[in-house]
């Protein structure tokens, strides 16, 4: 029962352009969402989060949008840089106990 | 800031053997999580502790798996009678209450 889905296994973007990574969830009880970035041979590192009381959260080049009615969130990276190339996971939680992760999207930013 | 550490980083074992992994969380973090990640998938929740109490276990955690967190500090994850399907990356994460999780580098298990 995959409660968090990332349907795009990979995404390739030119440096300087916008990267948009998408995530869908099925559990309407989820009230907190995070994005993690993962480089090879390292554990995931936190990138940005959003709670269900908001529809947008911004941190520098990274913005997360939440559409509760569609059960959809997206991560925008503007402008994309080659160092952003990594696997991105979205994760969701109900009540901040345990998190459910998507399967990840591998982003490749081409110079 | 020493971060979350995990040992060993890699473990190769033969089917049927027992293995134990260790996780040292960030010192002031009261919550500790274990996840399993297989190729092409995201981390899957296994279990978590609040201090020394194990509060939840996933149904993925068969009776061959056991986790402990004595004294609410480091944690161990033991797999008995390993099977080839246990081959995966085992990730540990810690956090303080409702703060974000910090992940360790993981232990990669290969069962031959």
Short mmCIF file of C-alpha atoms in Angstrom, two decimals:
data_model
loop_
_atom_site.label_atom_id
_atom_site.label_comp_id
_atom_site.label_asym_id
_atom_site.label_seq_id
_atom_site.Cartn_x
_atom_site.Cartn_y
_atom_site.Cartn_z
CA UNK A 1 0.00 0.00 0.00
CA UNK A 2 2.08 2.83 -1.39
CA UNK A 3 0.66 5.87 0.36
CA UNK A 4 3.20 8.28 -1.14
CA UNK A 5 4.02 8.08 -4.83
CA UNK A 6 6.59 9.72 -7.01
CA UNK A 7 5.67 8.69 -10.51
CA UNK A 8 8.71 10.10 -12.29
CA UNK A 9 11.79 8.00 -11.61
CA UNK A 10 14.03 10.54 -13.31
CA UNK A 11 14.13 14.12 -14.52
CA UNK A 12 16.72 15.91 -16.62
CA UNK A 13 16.95 19.71 -16.62
CA UNK A 14 19.33 22.27 -18.07
CA UNK A 15 21.34 24.36 -15.62
CA UNK A 16 19.58 27.65 -14.83
CA UNK A 17 16.12 26.29 -15.63
CA UNK A 18 13.38 25.28 -13.24
CA UNK A 19 13.17 21.73 -11.88
CA UNK A 20 9.73 20.54 -10.81
CA UNK A 21 9.46 17.33 -8.84
CA UNK A 22 6.04 15.90 -8.09
CA UNK A 23 4.59 13.75 -5.35
CA UNK A 24 1.10 12.34 -4.76
CA UNK A 25 -0.34 10.86 -1.60
CA UNK A 26 -3.46 8.93 -0.77
CA UNK A 27 -3.93 9.36 2.99
CA UNK A 28 -6.02 12.43 3.80
CA UNK A 29 -4.77 12.27 7.39
CA UNK A 30 -1.25 13.31 6.37
CA UNK A 31 -0.57 16.73 7.80
CA UNK A 32 3.17 17.21 7.42
CA UNK A 33 5.31 16.79 4.35
CA UNK A 34 9.03 16.90 3.73
CA UNK A 35 11.47 16.70 0.88
CA UNK A 36 14.83 15.01 1.28
CA UNK A 37 17.82 14.97 -1.03
CA UNK A 38 20.10 11.96 -1.27
CA UNK A 39 23.56 11.65 -2.75
CA UNK A 40 25.10 8.20 -3.43
CA UNK A 41 26.61 6.51 -0.37
CA UNK A 42 24.99 9.02 2.00
CA UNK A 43 21.79 9.05 4.00
CA UNK A 44 18.97 11.39 2.96
CA UNK A 45 19.34 15.00 4.08
CA UNK A 46 16.42 17.27 4.86
CA UNK A 47 15.64 19.93 2.30
CA UNK A 48 12.33 21.64 3.02
CA UNK A 49 9.02 20.94 4.74
CA UNK A 50 5.43 22.10 4.72
CA UNK A 51 2.52 21.57 7.08
CA UNK A 52 -1.03 21.10 5.91
CA UNK A 53 -2.07 24.53 7.16
CA UNK A 54 0.03 26.12 4.43
CA UNK A 55 0.01 25.79 0.67
CA UNK A 56 3.49 27.11 0.01
CA UNK A 57 6.84 27.25 1.73
CA UNK A 58 9.96 28.85 0.36
CA UNK A 59 13.62 28.51 1.28
CA UNK A 60 16.04 30.16 -1.08
CA UNK A 61 15.94 28.41 -4.44
CA UNK A 62 13.55 25.74 -3.14
CA UNK A 63 9.78 26.11 -2.92
CA UNK A 64 7.31 23.42 -1.94
CA UNK A 65 3.66 23.70 -2.98
CA UNK A 66 0.87 21.69 -1.38
CA UNK A 67 -2.52 21.09 -2.98
CA UNK A 68 -4.56 19.31 -0.33
CA UNK A 69 -7.65 18.82 -2.45
CA UNK A 70 -5.59 17.05 -5.10
CA UNK A 71 -3.38 15.33 -2.51
CA UNK A 72 -0.39 16.57 -4.43
CA UNK A 73 2.81 18.36 -3.58
CA UNK A 74 5.62 19.61 -5.71
CA UNK A 75 9.14 20.87 -5.22
CA UNK A 76 10.40 23.68 -7.42
CA UNK A 77 14.10 24.41 -7.73
CA UNK A 78 14.91 27.71 -9.39
CA UNK A 79 17.47 28.13 -10.83
CA UNK A 80 18.69 24.55 -11.03
CA UNK A 81 22.41 23.96 -10.49
CA UNK A 82 24.57 20.92 -11.33
CA UNK A 83 25.10 20.38 -7.59
CA UNK A 84 21.36 19.76 -7.26
CA UNK A 85 21.78 16.48 -9.13
CA UNK A 86 20.67 13.84 -6.63
CA UNK A 87 17.71 11.63 -5.77
CA UNK A 88 14.83 13.52 -4.19
CA UNK A 89 12.35 11.83 -1.86
CA UNK A 90 9.09 13.23 -0.61
CA UNK A 91 7.76 11.99 2.71
CA UNK A 92 4.49 12.42 4.58
CA UNK A 93 3.31 11.94 8.12
CA UNK A 94 0.09 11.97 10.12
CA UNK A 95 0.75 13.36 13.55
CA UNK A 96 4.51 13.43 13.18
CA UNK A 97 5.10 9.88 14.36
CA UNK A 98 6.40 7.97 11.36
CA UNK A 99 7.03 9.06 7.83
CA UNK A 100 6.04 7.38 4.58
CA UNK A 101 8.46 7.92 1.71
CA UNK A 102 7.98 7.96 -2.03
CA UNK A 103 10.25 5.95 -4.29
CA UNK A 104 12.32 8.96 -5.29
CA UNK A 105 13.05 11.00 -8.41
CA UNK A 106 16.59 11.15 -9.74
CA UNK A 107 17.31 14.70 -10.88
CA UNK A 108 20.09 15.36 -13.35
CA UNK A 109 21.00 19.00 -13.92
CA UNK A 110 23.07 19.35 -17.05
CA UNK A 111 25.69 22.11 -17.25
CA UNK B 1 27.92 18.21 15.66
CA UNK B 2 28.76 14.55 15.15
CA UNK B 3 25.56 13.60 13.34
CA UNK B 4 24.02 10.14 13.25
CA UNK B 5 26.53 7.33 12.85
CA UNK B 6 25.95 3.73 11.81
CA UNK B 7 28.22 0.71 12.01
CA UNK B 8 29.21 -1.21 10.09
CA UNK B 9 28.79 0.62 6.80
CA UNK B 10 28.82 -2.63 4.86
CA UNK B 11 28.07 -6.18 5.88
CA UNK B 12 28.29 -9.30 3.75
CA UNK B 13 26.96 -12.47 5.30
CA UNK B 14 25.87 -15.93 4.32
CA UNK B 15 22.25 -16.95 4.40
CA UNK B 16 21.24 -18.23 7.79
CA UNK B 17 23.73 -16.16 9.76
CA UNK B 18 22.76 -13.52 12.32
CA UNK B 19 23.80 -9.90 11.91
CA UNK B 20 23.62 -6.88 14.20
CA UNK B 21 23.81 -3.23 13.23
CA UNK B 22 24.39 -0.28 15.49
CA UNK B 23 23.10 3.28 15.33
CA UNK B 24 24.37 6.17 17.42
CA UNK B 25 21.91 9.06 17.22
CA UNK B 26 22.55 12.73 17.84
CA UNK B 27 22.90 12.91 21.60
CA UNK B 28 19.92 15.05 22.56
CA UNK B 29 17.50 13.32 20.19
CA UNK B 30 14.80 11.34 21.97
CA UNK B 31 13.36 9.63 18.88
CA UNK B 32 15.19 7.02 16.85
CA UNK B 33 13.94 5.38 13.67
CA UNK B 34 15.00 2.39 11.60
CA UNK B 35 14.20 2.21 7.89
CA UNK B 36 15.00 -0.26 5.15
CA UNK B 37 15.68 0.85 1.59
CA UNK B 38 15.89 -1.41 -1.43
CA UNK B 39 17.03 -0.48 -4.91
CA UNK B 40 14.71 1.97 -6.62
CA UNK B 41 12.57 2.47 -3.55
CA UNK B 42 12.36 5.04 -0.81
CA UNK B 43 13.06 4.28 2.84
CA UNK B 44 10.44 1.99 4.39
CA UNK B 45 9.64 2.42 8.06
CA UNK B 46 10.61 -0.52 10.28
CA UNK B 47 10.34 0.69 13.87
CA UNK B 48 10.89 3.64 16.13
CA UNK B 49 11.80 4.42 19.71
CA UNK B 50 11.00 7.29 21.96
CA UNK B 51 13.81 7.21 24.48
CA UNK B 52 14.12 3.51 25.37
CA UNK B 53 10.53 2.59 24.55
CA UNK B 54 9.81 0.90 21.22
CA UNK B 55 6.55 2.56 20.23
CA UNK B 56 5.75 1.05 16.86
CA UNK B 57 6.86 -1.82 14.65
CA UNK B 58 6.03 -2.25 10.99
CA UNK B 59 4.56 -5.52 9.78
CA UNK B 60 7.71 -5.64 7.62
CA UNK B 61 9.56 -6.45 10.82
CA UNK B 62 9.19 -10.21 11.00
CA UNK B 63 10.00 -12.16 14.13
CA UNK B 64 13.55 -12.60 12.81
CA UNK B 65 14.11 -8.87 13.38
CA UNK B 66 14.58 -7.29 16.77
CA UNK B 67 15.59 -3.80 17.77
CA UNK B 68 16.64 -2.37 21.09
CA UNK B 69 17.55 0.98 22.48
CA UNK B 70 18.89 0.40 25.97
CA UNK B 71 19.01 3.52 28.13
CA UNK B 72 17.58 5.57 25.28
CA UNK B 73 20.95 6.13 23.68
CA UNK B 74 22.34 3.97 20.85
CA UNK B 75 20.19 1.36 19.16
CA UNK B 76 20.85 -2.06 17.67
CA UNK B 77 18.96 -3.88 14.94
CA UNK B 78 19.48 -7.63 14.82
CA UNK B 79 18.41 -9.92 12.01
CA UNK B 80 18.44 -13.63 12.80
CA UNK B 81 18.71 -16.39 10.21
CA UNK B 82 19.25 -13.92 7.38
CA UNK B 83 17.62 -14.52 4.01
CA UNK B 84 18.60 -13.16 0.61
CA UNK B 85 15.51 -10.95 0.67
CA UNK B 86 17.00 -9.13 3.66
CA UNK B 87 19.66 -7.60 1.41
CA UNK B 88 19.06 -3.86 1.57
CA UNK B 89 20.32 -0.58 2.98
CA UNK B 90 19.33 -0.18 6.62
CA UNK B 91 18.99 3.46 7.60
CA UNK B 92 18.80 4.96 11.04
CA UNK B 93 17.44 8.43 11.75
CA UNK B 94 17.01 10.45 14.90
CA UNK B 95 15.17 13.59 15.87
CA UNK B 96 14.06 15.61 18.83
CA UNK B 97 10.28 15.59 19.23
CA UNK B 98 8.69 17.36 16.24
CA UNK B 99 11.92 18.51 14.71
CA UNK B 100 13.10 17.10 11.40
CA UNK B 101 14.85 13.73 11.12
CA UNK B 102 18.59 13.42 10.64
CA UNK B 103 19.67 10.29 8.81
CA UNK B 104 22.82 8.27 9.21
CA UNK B 105 24.79 7.00 6.20
CA UNK B 106 23.21 3.56 6.41
CA UNK B 107 24.46 -0.03 6.64
CA UNK B 108 24.40 -1.95 3.38
CA UNK B 109 23.64 -5.63 3.98
CA UNK B 110 24.34 -8.26 1.36
CA UNK B 111 23.15 -11.79 2.06
CA UNK B 112 24.79 -14.41 -0.15
#
